PDB file of C-alpha atoms in Angstrom:
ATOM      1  CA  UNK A 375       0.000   0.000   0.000  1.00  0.00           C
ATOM      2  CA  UNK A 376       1.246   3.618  -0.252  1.00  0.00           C
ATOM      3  CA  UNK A 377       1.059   5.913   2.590  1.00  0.00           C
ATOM      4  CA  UNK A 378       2.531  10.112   2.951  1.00  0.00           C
ATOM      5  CA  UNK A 379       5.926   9.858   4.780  1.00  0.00           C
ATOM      6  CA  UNK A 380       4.677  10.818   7.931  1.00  0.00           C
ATOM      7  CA  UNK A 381       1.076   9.387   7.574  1.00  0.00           C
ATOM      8  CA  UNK A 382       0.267   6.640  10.002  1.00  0.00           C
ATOM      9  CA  UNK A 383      -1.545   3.492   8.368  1.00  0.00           C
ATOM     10  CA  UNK A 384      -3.289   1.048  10.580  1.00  0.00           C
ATOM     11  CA  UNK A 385      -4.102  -2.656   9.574  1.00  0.00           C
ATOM     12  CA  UNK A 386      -6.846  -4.515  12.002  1.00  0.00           C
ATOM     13  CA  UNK A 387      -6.053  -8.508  12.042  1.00  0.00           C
ATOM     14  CA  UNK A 388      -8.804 -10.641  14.138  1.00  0.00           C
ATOM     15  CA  UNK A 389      -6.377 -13.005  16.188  1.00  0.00           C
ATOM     16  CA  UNK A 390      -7.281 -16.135  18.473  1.00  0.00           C
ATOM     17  CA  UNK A 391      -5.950 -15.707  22.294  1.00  0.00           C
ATOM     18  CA  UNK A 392      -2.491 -16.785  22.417  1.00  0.00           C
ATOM     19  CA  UNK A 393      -1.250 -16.774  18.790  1.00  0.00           C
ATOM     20  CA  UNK A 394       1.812 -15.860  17.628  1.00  0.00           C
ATOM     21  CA  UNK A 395       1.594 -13.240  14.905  1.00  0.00           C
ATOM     22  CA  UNK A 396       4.384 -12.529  12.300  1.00  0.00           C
ATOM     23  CA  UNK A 397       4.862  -9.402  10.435  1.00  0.00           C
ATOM     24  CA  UNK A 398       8.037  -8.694   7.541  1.00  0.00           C
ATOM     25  CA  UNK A 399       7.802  -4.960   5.683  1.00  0.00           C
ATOM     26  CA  UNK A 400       9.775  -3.440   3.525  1.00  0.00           C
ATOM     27  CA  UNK A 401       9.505   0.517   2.401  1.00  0.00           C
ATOM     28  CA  UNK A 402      10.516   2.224  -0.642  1.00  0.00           C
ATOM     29  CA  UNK A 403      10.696   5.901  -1.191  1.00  0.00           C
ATOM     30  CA  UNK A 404       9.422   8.054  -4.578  1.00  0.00           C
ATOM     31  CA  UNK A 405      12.503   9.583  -6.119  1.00  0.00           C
ATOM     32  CA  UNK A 406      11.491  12.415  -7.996  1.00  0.00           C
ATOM     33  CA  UNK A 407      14.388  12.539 -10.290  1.00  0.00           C
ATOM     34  CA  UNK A 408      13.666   8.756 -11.654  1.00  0.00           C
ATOM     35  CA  UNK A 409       9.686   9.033 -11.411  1.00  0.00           C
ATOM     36  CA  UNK A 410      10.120   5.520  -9.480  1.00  0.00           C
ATOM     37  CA  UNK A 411      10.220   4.265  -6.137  1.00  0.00           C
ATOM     38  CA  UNK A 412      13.719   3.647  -4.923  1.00  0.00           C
ATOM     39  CA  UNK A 413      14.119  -0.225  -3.856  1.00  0.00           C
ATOM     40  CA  UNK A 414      15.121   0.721  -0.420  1.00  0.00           C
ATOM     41  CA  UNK A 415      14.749   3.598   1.743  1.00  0.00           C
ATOM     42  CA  UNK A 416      18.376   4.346   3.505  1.00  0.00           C
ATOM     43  CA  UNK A 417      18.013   6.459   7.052  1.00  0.00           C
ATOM     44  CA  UNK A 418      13.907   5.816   7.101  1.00  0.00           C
ATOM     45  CA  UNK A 419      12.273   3.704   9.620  1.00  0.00           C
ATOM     46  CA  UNK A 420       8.811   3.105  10.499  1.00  0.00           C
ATOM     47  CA  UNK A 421       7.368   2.826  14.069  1.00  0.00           C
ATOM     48  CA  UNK A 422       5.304  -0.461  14.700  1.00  0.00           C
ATOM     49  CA  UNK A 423       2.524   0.101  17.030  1.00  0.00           C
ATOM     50  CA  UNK A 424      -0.011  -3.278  17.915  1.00  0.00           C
ATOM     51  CA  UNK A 425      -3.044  -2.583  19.802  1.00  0.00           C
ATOM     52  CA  UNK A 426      -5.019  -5.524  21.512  1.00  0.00           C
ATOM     53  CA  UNK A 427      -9.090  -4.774  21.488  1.00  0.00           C
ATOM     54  CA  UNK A 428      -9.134  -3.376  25.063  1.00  0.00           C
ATOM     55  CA  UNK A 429      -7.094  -0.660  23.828  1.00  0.00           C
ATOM     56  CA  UNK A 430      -3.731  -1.747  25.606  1.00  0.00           C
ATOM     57  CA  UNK A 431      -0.557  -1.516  24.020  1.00  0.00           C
ATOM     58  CA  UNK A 432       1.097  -4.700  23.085  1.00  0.00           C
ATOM     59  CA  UNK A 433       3.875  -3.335  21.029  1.00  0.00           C
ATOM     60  CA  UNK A 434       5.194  -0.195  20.496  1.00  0.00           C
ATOM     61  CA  UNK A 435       9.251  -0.243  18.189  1.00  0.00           C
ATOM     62  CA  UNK A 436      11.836   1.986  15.810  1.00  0.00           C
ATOM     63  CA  UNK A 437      12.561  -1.033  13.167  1.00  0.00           C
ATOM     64  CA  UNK A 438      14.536   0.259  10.527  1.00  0.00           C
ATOM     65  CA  UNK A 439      13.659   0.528   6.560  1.00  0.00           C
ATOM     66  CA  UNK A 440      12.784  -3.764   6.601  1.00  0.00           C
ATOM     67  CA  UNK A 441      11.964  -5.729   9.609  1.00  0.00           C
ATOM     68  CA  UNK A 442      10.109  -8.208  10.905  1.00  0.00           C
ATOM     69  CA  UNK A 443       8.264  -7.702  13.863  1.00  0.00           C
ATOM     70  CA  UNK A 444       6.321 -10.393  16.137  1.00  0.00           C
ATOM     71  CA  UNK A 445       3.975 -10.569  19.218  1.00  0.00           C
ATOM     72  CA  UNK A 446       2.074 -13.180  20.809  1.00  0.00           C
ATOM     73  CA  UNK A 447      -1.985 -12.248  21.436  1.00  0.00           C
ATOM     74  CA  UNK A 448      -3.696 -12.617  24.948  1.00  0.00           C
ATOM     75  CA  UNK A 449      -6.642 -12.063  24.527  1.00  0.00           C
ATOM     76  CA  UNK A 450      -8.798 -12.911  20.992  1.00  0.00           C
ATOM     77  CA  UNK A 451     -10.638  -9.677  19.236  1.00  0.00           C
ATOM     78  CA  UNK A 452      -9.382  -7.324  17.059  1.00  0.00           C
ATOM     79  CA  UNK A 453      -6.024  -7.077  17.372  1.00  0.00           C
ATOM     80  CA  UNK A 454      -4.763  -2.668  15.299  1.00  0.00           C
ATOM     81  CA  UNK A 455      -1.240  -2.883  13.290  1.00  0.00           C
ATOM     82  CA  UNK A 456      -0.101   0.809  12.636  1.00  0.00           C
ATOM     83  CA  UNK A 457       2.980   1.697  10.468  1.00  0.00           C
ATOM     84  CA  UNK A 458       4.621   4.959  10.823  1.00  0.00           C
ATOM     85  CA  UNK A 459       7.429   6.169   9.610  1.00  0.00           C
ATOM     86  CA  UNK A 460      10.216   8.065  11.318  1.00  0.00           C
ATOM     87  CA  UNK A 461      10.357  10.584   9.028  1.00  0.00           C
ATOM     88  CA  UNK A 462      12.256  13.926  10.854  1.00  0.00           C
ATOM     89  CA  UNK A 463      11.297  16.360   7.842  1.00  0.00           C
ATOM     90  CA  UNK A 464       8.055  18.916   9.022  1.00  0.00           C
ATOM     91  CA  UNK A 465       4.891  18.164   7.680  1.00  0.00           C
ATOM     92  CA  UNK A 466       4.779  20.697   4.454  1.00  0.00           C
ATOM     93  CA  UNK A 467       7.609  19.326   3.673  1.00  0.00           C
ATOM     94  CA  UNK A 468       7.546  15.405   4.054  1.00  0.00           C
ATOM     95  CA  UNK A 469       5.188  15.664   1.039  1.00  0.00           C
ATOM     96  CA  UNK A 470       7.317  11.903  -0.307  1.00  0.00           C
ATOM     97  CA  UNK A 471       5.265   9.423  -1.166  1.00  0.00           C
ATOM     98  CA  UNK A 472       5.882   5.420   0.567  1.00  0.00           C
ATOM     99  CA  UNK A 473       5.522   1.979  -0.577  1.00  0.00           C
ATOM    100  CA  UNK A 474       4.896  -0.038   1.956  1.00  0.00           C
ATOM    101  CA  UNK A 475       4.885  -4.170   1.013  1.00  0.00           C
ATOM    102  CA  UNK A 476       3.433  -5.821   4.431  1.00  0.00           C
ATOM    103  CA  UNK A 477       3.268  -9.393   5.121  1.00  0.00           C
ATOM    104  CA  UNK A 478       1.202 -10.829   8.352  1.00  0.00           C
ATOM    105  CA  UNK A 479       1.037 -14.256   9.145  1.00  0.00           C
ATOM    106  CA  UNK A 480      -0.940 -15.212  12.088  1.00  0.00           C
ATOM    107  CA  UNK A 481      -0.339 -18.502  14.199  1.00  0.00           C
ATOM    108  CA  UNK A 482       2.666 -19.639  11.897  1.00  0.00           C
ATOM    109  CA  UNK A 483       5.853 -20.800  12.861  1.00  0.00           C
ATOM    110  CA  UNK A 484       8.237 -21.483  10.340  1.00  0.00           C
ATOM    111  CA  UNK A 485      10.769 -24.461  10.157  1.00  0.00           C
ATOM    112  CA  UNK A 486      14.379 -23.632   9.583  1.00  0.00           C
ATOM    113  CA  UNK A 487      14.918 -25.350   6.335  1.00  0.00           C
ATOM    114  CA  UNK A 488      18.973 -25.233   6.680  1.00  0.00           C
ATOM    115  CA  UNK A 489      18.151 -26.972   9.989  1.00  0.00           C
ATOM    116  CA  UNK A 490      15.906 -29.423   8.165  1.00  0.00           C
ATOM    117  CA  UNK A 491      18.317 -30.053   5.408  1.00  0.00           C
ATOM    118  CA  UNK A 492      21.394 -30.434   7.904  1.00  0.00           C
ATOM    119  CA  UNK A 493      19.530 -33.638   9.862  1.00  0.00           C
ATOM    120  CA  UNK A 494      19.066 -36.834   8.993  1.00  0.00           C
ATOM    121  CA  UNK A 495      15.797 -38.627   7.737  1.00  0.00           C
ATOM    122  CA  UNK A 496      14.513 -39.320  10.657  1.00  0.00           C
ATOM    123  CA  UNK A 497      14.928 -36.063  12.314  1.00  0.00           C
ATOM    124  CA  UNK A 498      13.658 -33.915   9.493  1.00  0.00           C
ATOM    125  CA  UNK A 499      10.214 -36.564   9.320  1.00  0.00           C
ATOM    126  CA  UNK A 500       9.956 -35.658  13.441  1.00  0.00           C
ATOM    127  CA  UNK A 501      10.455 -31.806  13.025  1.00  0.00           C
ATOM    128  CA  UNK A 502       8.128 -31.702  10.058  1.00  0.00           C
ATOM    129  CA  UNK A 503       5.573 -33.727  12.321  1.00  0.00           C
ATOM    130  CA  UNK A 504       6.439 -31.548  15.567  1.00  0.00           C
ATOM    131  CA  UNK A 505       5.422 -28.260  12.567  1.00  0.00           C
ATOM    132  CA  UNK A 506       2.519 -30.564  11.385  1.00  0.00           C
ATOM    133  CA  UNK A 507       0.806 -30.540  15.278  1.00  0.00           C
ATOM    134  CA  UNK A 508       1.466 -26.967  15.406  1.00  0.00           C
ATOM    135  CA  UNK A 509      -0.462 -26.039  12.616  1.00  0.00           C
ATOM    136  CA  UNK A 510      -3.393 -28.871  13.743  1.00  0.00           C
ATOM    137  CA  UNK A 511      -3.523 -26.455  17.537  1.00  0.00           C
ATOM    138  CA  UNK A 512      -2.919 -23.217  15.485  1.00  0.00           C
ATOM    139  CA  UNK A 513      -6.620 -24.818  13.518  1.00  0.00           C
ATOM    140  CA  UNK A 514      -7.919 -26.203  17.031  1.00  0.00           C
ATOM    141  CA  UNK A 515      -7.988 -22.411  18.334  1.00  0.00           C
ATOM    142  CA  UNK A 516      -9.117 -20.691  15.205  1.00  0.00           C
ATOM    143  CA  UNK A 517     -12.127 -22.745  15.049  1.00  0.00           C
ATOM    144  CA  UNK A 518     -12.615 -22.240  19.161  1.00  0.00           C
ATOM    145  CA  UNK A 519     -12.410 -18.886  18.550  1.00  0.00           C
ATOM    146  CA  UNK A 520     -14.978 -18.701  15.459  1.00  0.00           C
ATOM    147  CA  UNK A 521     -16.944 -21.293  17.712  1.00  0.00           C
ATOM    148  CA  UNK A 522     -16.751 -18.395  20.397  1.00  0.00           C
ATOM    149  CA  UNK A 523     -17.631 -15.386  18.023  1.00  0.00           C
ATOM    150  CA  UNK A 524     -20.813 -17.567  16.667  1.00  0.00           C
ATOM    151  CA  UNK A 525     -22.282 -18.047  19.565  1.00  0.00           C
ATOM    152  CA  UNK A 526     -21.792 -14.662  20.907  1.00  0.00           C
ATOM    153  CA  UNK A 527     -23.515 -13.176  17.556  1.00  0.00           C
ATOM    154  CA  UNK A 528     -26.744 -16.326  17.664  1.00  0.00           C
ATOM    155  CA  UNK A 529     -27.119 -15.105  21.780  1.00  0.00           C
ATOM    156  CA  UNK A 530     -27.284 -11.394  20.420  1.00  0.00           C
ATOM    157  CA  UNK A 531     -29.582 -12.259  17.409  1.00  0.00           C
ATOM    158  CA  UNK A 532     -31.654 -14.262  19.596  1.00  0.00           C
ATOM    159  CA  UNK A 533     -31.965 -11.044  22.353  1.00  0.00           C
ATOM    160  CA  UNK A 534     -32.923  -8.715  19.793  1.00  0.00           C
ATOM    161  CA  UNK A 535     -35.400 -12.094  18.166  1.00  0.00           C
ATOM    162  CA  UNK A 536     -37.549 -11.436  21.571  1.00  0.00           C
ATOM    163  CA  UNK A 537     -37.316  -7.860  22.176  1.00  0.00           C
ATOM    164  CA  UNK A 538     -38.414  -7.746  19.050  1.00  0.00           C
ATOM    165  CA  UNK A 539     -41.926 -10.075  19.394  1.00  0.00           C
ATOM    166  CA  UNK A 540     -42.257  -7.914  23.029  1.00  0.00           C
ATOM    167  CA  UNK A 541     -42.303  -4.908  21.400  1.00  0.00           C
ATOM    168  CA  UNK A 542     -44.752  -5.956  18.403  1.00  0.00           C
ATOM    169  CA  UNK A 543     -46.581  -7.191  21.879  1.00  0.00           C
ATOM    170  CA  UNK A 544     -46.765  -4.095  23.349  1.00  0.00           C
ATOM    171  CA  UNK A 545     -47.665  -2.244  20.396  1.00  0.00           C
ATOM    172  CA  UNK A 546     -50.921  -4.067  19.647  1.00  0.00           C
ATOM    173  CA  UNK A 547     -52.062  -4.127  22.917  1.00  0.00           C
ATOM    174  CA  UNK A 548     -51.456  -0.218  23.158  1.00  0.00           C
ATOM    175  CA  UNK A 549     -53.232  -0.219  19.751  1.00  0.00           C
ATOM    176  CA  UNK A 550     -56.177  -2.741  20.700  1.00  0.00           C
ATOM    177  CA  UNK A 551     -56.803  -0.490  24.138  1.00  0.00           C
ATOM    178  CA  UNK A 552     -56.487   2.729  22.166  1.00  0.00           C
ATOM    179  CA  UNK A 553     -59.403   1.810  19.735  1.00  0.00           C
ATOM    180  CA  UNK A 554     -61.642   0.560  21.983  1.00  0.00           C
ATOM    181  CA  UNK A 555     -61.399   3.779  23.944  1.00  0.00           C
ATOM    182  CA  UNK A 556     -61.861   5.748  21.088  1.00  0.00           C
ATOM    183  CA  UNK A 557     -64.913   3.626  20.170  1.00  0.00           C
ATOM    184  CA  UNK A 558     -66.368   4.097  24.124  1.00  0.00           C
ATOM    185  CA  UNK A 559     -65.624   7.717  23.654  1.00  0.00           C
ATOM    186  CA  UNK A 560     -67.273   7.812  20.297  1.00  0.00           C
ATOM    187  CA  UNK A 561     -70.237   5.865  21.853  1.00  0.00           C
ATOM    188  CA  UNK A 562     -70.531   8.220  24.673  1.00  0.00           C
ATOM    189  CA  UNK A 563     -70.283  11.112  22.039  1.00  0.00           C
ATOM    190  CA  UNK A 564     -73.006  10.102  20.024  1.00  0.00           C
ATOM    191  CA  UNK A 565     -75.416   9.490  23.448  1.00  0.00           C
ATOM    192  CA  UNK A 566     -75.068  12.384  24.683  1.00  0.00           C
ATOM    193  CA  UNK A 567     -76.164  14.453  21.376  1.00  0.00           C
ATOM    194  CA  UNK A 568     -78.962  11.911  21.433  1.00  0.00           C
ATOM    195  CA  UNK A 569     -77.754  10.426  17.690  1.00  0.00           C
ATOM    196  CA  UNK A 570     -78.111   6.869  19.186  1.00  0.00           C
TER     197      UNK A 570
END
């Protein structure tokens, strides 16, 4: 994505409770004498901010122009990625525009495949099987967690279901007693003229 050199771009990833979250960037600046963005940005970094959905801050770093940056969630919601970068020019000024290539991978851990390669048979087959029930947990708690979120929305959809049939309730009783008054009041009306 692009973003103004001192603009601050937010990314909101809906993590499990205790998942490990990976995240590699990598910015380029516009030069204006090329008309293209420069592969790397030299002497720019951006600030990584994570924000967990009670508002707390989980992490809060000065990586440099490509990093990788990784927390582990507590608590499952809506977890707020913001990128900004460090630019130290004033804000007429930093007028450059950034490309920003972000990568998030959430509950992944990643085998060493120079580890893998340097083992024997037996040892890679056991590490690939030790990655294998990883991912199988990583799936246990993402479907606990969706599990979680559905029932949470069918209890809500069910509350509003019956406040809904009270309210249609209430109204036609209101409406039911407010028609026969007017008919007693018409009644009386037309007595007391002596129409009836």
């Amino acid at each position: 994505f692009h973003s103004g050199e001192r603009e601050e771009k937010c990314i909101i990833e809906d993590v499990p409770s205790d998942t490990l979250v990976f995240g590699n960037y990598k910015v380029q600046r516009w030069d204006m004498h090329t008309r293209d963005f420069l592969e790397s940005a030299p002497g720019l970094g951006m600030f990584v901010t994570v924000t967990t959905p009670n508002a707390d801050v989980l992490l809060s770093k000065l990586y440099g122009p490509h990093g990788t940056f990784s927390f582990t969630s507590e608590i499952s919601g809506e977890h707020v990625i913001c990128l900004q970068s460090n630019s130290t020019r004033f804000v007429a000024l930093a007028g450059s525009k950034l490309r920003i290539h972000l990568d998030i991978r959430v509950g992944e851990h990643f085998l060493d495949e120079s580890a893998v390669q340097a083992k024997d048979k037996v040892d890679e087959v056991n590490l690939r099987l030790e990655h294998l029930i990883e991912q199988i947990h990583h799936v246990s708690k993402e479907q606990n967690y969706e599990r979680e979120r559905e029932e949470k929305f069918r209890r809500t959809s069910e509350e509003t279901n019956s406040n809904i049939l009270w309210w249609a309730i209430v109204q036609t009783l209101i409406l039911i007693s407010i028609g026969i008054w007017q008919m007693k009041s018409l009644r009386d009306f037309f007595i007391s003229k002596k129409l009836v």
